[in-house]
Every structure is written in structure tokens, then in C-alpha cells.
Amino acid sequence: MEVERGYRAGQEQAKVSDSRRSPFRPQGKPKGGGGDTNRGIKQTPGKEKSFRQPGSGKGKKSPSSSQKPKPHREIVRTTPVFSWYWWVWRSSTWEVFLDGSQFRDFKSAKKGEASSTTKDLLPRPGCYEFALAHPNDPSKRFKVYVGYSSNIQKRHHLNYQRDGSHLLPQLERSLKEEYIVLRRVTYCQDAEKAKALESKLLRTYDYPWNLMENGGKRHVSLVQKSCCLCFRLPVTVDRRQQYAC
């Protein structure tokens, strides 16, 4: 009987303690604290999202960096003294390669007395230039092609002098227009230096007959206008006639 009374007294004390406890009171503090609003969001250190302000200009490419400077055409009769271009060609002289003022096709022009031969060329590496001149003003030359070879004599004897090589369409057209085709050569120590010189010339000047490193080939038309029916103006390049060939 005493055991039963003790058991009932314990149950009554438990009921009193339960009635005193508020039903709205939290039973325990949650782990991690109750003020963590970013709970459950994974944040990776070092990868925070950055916001760029408008007008900051970051990431924009300047027009000067995207556009490469265009080479200028070397059309003057003489070049500035002591320039690197003048220094390269200082010991070279122009010679008539094909005389369009006397012949109108390649076969007859290469046999003409005025046309140059390959006897004076040396079997050495070097660079060469072709230029056009108007028959009314042969002293003004317009450079149209630059090339290099490990053997200048062999290159010109077997290719340009025999059949015109890859420049035959341009040479034929120039002869029909009565232009004089000129040539000059400068020699280098080896083929690598000759190639480097050719690339430097193509980066600096615009040779319309060159295809590699200079865009597509273009025809060149030389014009000379007269004034007052008696005075002739200097020969110029008609840029409207520079179309692809």
C-alpha cells in the first residue's frame, strides 16, 4: 500500500510540473543559433559574385588594338635618305625587265634589246623588287612586287625570264598598257635573312602584286592627265582601277 501511495504521489507531482510549463516556450536552442538567415546556403570562398558598375569600361576593346595599321604604298620616286629602306637598296640599280613602250606581249618583250637578262645576276640569296613606270615619265617608279629567293639567278632565269611565272597575268596587262617593267636586286647573307627582309617590306609597304602577307593581288593603272592641252601632270596611280585579279 505504501508503494502504491508513493507511485501516485510521483504522478501528481509530474502533472503539476507539466501544467506550470508554457506550451509556447521552445524546448531547446536550435543548433547553430536562431539568427542565421543564410542557413543552408553554400558559399564557396573566393568565388563571390562581383557586380560591375555601368560605364566602367572594363572589358571593352579599344579600336586601336583591334584594328591593325594599314601599310602605306611606296609610290615616291626617291625615298628618304638614311632610312632603313634606302639603306637596304642603296647599292641596287633599276634595270628594264620588260619594255612595254616597244612590245605589247610577254614573248616579244623578253626578246627585246632593252630587256634585261640574267647574266648579271649572282647565284646568291637575296630580295628583288618589280616596279612600273609610265613611258611618258620613266623616272617615276611605282613598286608593285617584292620577293626573295635562295638563288636569285636561278629564280629569274628559270621562272620570270622564261615564262613570267605567277606574275604572267600582271606582266601581260602591264605590257598592253605600254608600261615599263623595272627590276632591282639586293643580296643577303643567307636565305633566312632574305625571307625576313621580304616580310619586313610587306609589313611596311603595300605591294599590289603580292598575295602572301599582303592580301589579294590587285591591278595597277597609271594615269597622266594633261592641263591646258600642253602641260602634263605627274603620273599617279588610279586607285579606282585597283581591282582584284
XYZ file of C-alpha atoms in Angstrom:
245
model
C 0.000 0.000 0.000
C 2.864 2.400 0.771
C 4.439 1.677 -2.588
C 1.193 2.391 -4.367
C 0.799 5.679 -2.493
C 4.344 6.761 -3.430
C 3.718 5.962 -7.079
C 0.520 8.050 -7.125
C 2.297 10.981 -5.421
C 5.012 10.931 -8.097
C 2.435 11.045 -10.888
C 0.644 14.018 -9.288
C 3.934 15.973 -8.982
C 4.692 15.292 -12.689
C 1.264 16.617 -13.701
C 1.801 19.811 -11.660
C 5.214 20.451 -13.313
C 3.726 19.890 -16.793
C 0.897 22.340 -16.116
C 3.374 25.035 -14.985
C 5.429 24.713 -18.228
C 4.306 27.097 -21.064
C 3.182 25.296 -24.208
C 4.692 28.085 -26.390
C 8.142 28.015 -24.849
C 10.799 26.433 -27.155
C 12.015 23.134 -25.863
C 15.630 23.779 -26.758
C 18.014 26.128 -28.583
C 18.488 25.119 -32.205
C 21.930 24.228 -33.293
C 23.860 27.000 -34.957
C 21.820 29.813 -33.364
C 18.412 31.170 -34.255
C 19.603 34.313 -36.151
C 21.375 32.651 -39.083
C 19.322 33.720 -42.144
C 21.857 32.189 -44.580
C 21.469 28.775 -43.087
C 21.521 26.080 -45.773
C 23.172 28.327 -48.445
C 26.531 27.036 -49.537
C 29.143 29.760 -50.037
C 32.421 28.958 -51.728
C 35.298 31.129 -50.571
C 36.960 33.106 -53.363
C 34.001 32.825 -55.766
C 31.890 35.736 -54.652
C 29.836 37.344 -57.393
C 31.062 40.787 -58.347
C 28.863 43.454 -59.872
C 30.338 45.818 -62.484
C 29.128 49.374 -62.479
C 27.788 50.654 -65.803
C 30.176 52.841 -67.718
C 33.252 51.400 -66.069
C 34.609 50.394 -69.499
C 36.269 47.246 -68.219
C 36.487 44.530 -70.828
C 35.932 46.802 -73.831
C 38.432 46.582 -76.674
C 39.844 49.804 -77.922
C 39.578 50.370 -81.673
C 43.337 50.803 -81.940
C 44.017 47.333 -80.523
C 41.525 45.531 -82.768
C 42.494 47.280 -85.998
C 45.991 46.852 -87.364
C 47.617 49.828 -89.066
C 47.418 49.544 -92.815
C 50.686 49.676 -94.777
C 51.230 52.692 -96.972
C 52.097 52.457 -100.636
C 55.621 53.340 -101.630
C 54.942 55.423 -104.742
C 57.533 58.166 -104.497
C 60.402 58.430 -106.911
C 63.036 58.652 -104.199
C 62.994 57.512 -100.583
C 64.227 59.488 -97.554
C 67.987 59.393 -97.246
C 69.411 57.271 -94.412
C 66.112 55.442 -93.882
C 66.230 51.683 -93.453
C 64.530 51.231 -96.844
C 67.113 53.415 -98.560
C 69.905 51.563 -96.729
C 68.673 48.160 -97.954
C 68.575 49.214 -101.608
C 71.476 51.706 -101.578
C 73.717 49.546 -103.797
C 70.952 48.393 -106.165
C 70.118 49.956 -109.502
C 66.934 49.686 -111.530
C 67.107 47.904 -114.871
C 64.486 47.409 -117.550
C 62.968 43.960 -117.237
C 60.302 44.326 -119.959
C 59.815 47.362 -122.179
C 56.117 47.877 -122.773
C 56.697 51.029 -124.784
C 58.014 48.863 -127.664
C 56.310 45.485 -127.166
C 52.752 44.552 -126.236
C 53.137 40.897 -125.204
C 55.475 38.907 -122.999
C 57.050 36.681 -125.684
C 58.210 39.546 -127.833
C 59.146 41.792 -124.905
C 61.526 39.283 -123.292
C 63.488 39.070 -126.566
C 63.830 42.821 -126.941
C 67.192 44.514 -126.784
C 66.084 46.802 -123.962
C 65.000 43.904 -121.766
C 67.434 42.750 -119.117
C 68.904 39.273 -118.881
C 70.070 37.120 -116.004
C 73.769 37.268 -116.887
C 74.482 39.988 -114.354
C 72.582 38.255 -111.553
C 74.518 36.237 -108.990
C 73.560 32.765 -107.689
C 73.123 34.101 -104.163
C 70.172 34.573 -101.789
C 68.502 37.944 -101.771
C 65.399 40.053 -102.377
C 64.123 41.673 -105.548
C 61.532 44.277 -106.454
C 59.457 44.900 -109.548
C 58.192 48.365 -110.381
C 56.116 50.005 -113.105
C 56.899 53.219 -114.932
C 54.821 55.217 -117.382
C 56.515 55.727 -120.787
C 55.960 59.496 -120.532
C 57.784 59.660 -117.190
C 60.141 56.658 -116.756
C 61.943 58.280 -113.838
C 58.936 57.873 -111.533
C 58.648 54.275 -110.405
C 55.765 52.546 -108.647
C 56.785 49.460 -106.689
C 54.359 46.590 -107.250
C 56.078 43.373 -106.105
C 58.755 42.147 -103.707
C 60.092 38.615 -103.386
C 63.023 36.613 -102.083
C 64.947 33.571 -103.262
C 67.841 31.424 -102.120
C 69.271 31.690 -105.663
C 68.418 34.935 -107.437
C 69.955 33.959 -110.780
C 68.185 30.598 -110.958
C 64.857 32.039 -109.863
C 64.783 34.727 -112.530
C 66.325 32.647 -115.300
C 64.019 29.632 -114.942
C 60.839 31.462 -113.959
C 60.397 35.166 -114.573
C 62.644 35.443 -117.619
C 61.300 32.303 -119.290
C 57.526 32.345 -118.787
C 56.711 35.073 -116.289
C 55.906 32.535 -113.558
C 52.959 33.503 -111.333
C 53.236 37.164 -112.405
C 52.450 36.477 -116.064
C 48.869 37.932 -115.961
C 50.125 41.125 -114.329
C 53.063 41.414 -116.728
C 50.857 40.869 -119.781
C 48.414 43.528 -118.653
C 51.213 45.995 -117.929
C 52.684 45.478 -121.400
C 49.305 46.067 -123.027
C 49.086 49.349 -121.120
C 52.562 50.268 -122.510
C 54.145 50.346 -119.052
C 57.831 49.699 -118.490
C 58.551 46.901 -116.008
C 61.678 47.525 -113.920
C 63.623 45.232 -111.594
C 66.302 45.586 -108.954
C 68.033 43.099 -106.644
C 69.735 43.230 -103.264
C 71.718 40.285 -101.901
C 71.704 38.852 -98.369
C 73.981 36.559 -96.400
C 71.554 33.634 -96.340
C 68.007 32.672 -97.282
C 66.659 33.247 -93.758
C 67.731 36.891 -93.769
C 66.289 37.316 -97.250
C 62.952 35.936 -96.059
C 62.996 38.213 -93.000
C 63.681 41.230 -95.208
C 60.797 40.341 -97.511
C 58.409 40.034 -94.548
C 59.532 43.395 -93.166
C 58.965 45.085 -96.523
C 55.489 43.562 -96.814
C 54.597 44.739 -93.312
C 55.686 48.285 -94.137
C 54.644 48.809 -97.750
C 51.666 47.697 -99.804
C 52.823 45.777 -102.879
C 49.692 45.173 -105.020
C 51.103 42.157 -106.880
C 51.925 40.235 -103.704
C 49.476 37.634 -102.468
C 51.043 36.231 -99.298
C 51.155 38.505 -96.225
C 49.602 41.353 -98.222
C 46.012 40.430 -99.099
C 44.865 39.678 -102.633
C 46.569 40.702 -105.850
C 45.454 43.928 -107.499
C 45.993 45.501 -110.892
C 47.672 48.889 -111.031
C 46.690 51.567 -113.530
C 48.971 54.552 -114.070
C 47.357 57.725 -115.343
C 48.755 61.020 -116.523
C 46.385 63.898 -117.093
C 47.137 66.969 -119.156
C 46.320 70.562 -118.335
C 45.592 73.285 -120.908
C 46.329 70.777 -123.721
C 50.062 71.356 -123.422
C 51.134 70.770 -119.831
C 51.187 67.212 -118.464
C 50.572 66.495 -114.818
C 52.692 63.969 -112.868
C 51.884 60.281 -113.241
C 49.681 58.914 -110.472
C 48.013 55.628 -109.555
C 44.325 55.396 -110.386
C 43.082 53.754 -107.201
C 39.635 53.230 -108.684
C 41.184 50.775 -111.141
C 42.873 48.710 -108.428
C 40.582 45.729 -108.568
C 41.370 42.126 -107.697
C 42.790 39.918 -110.410
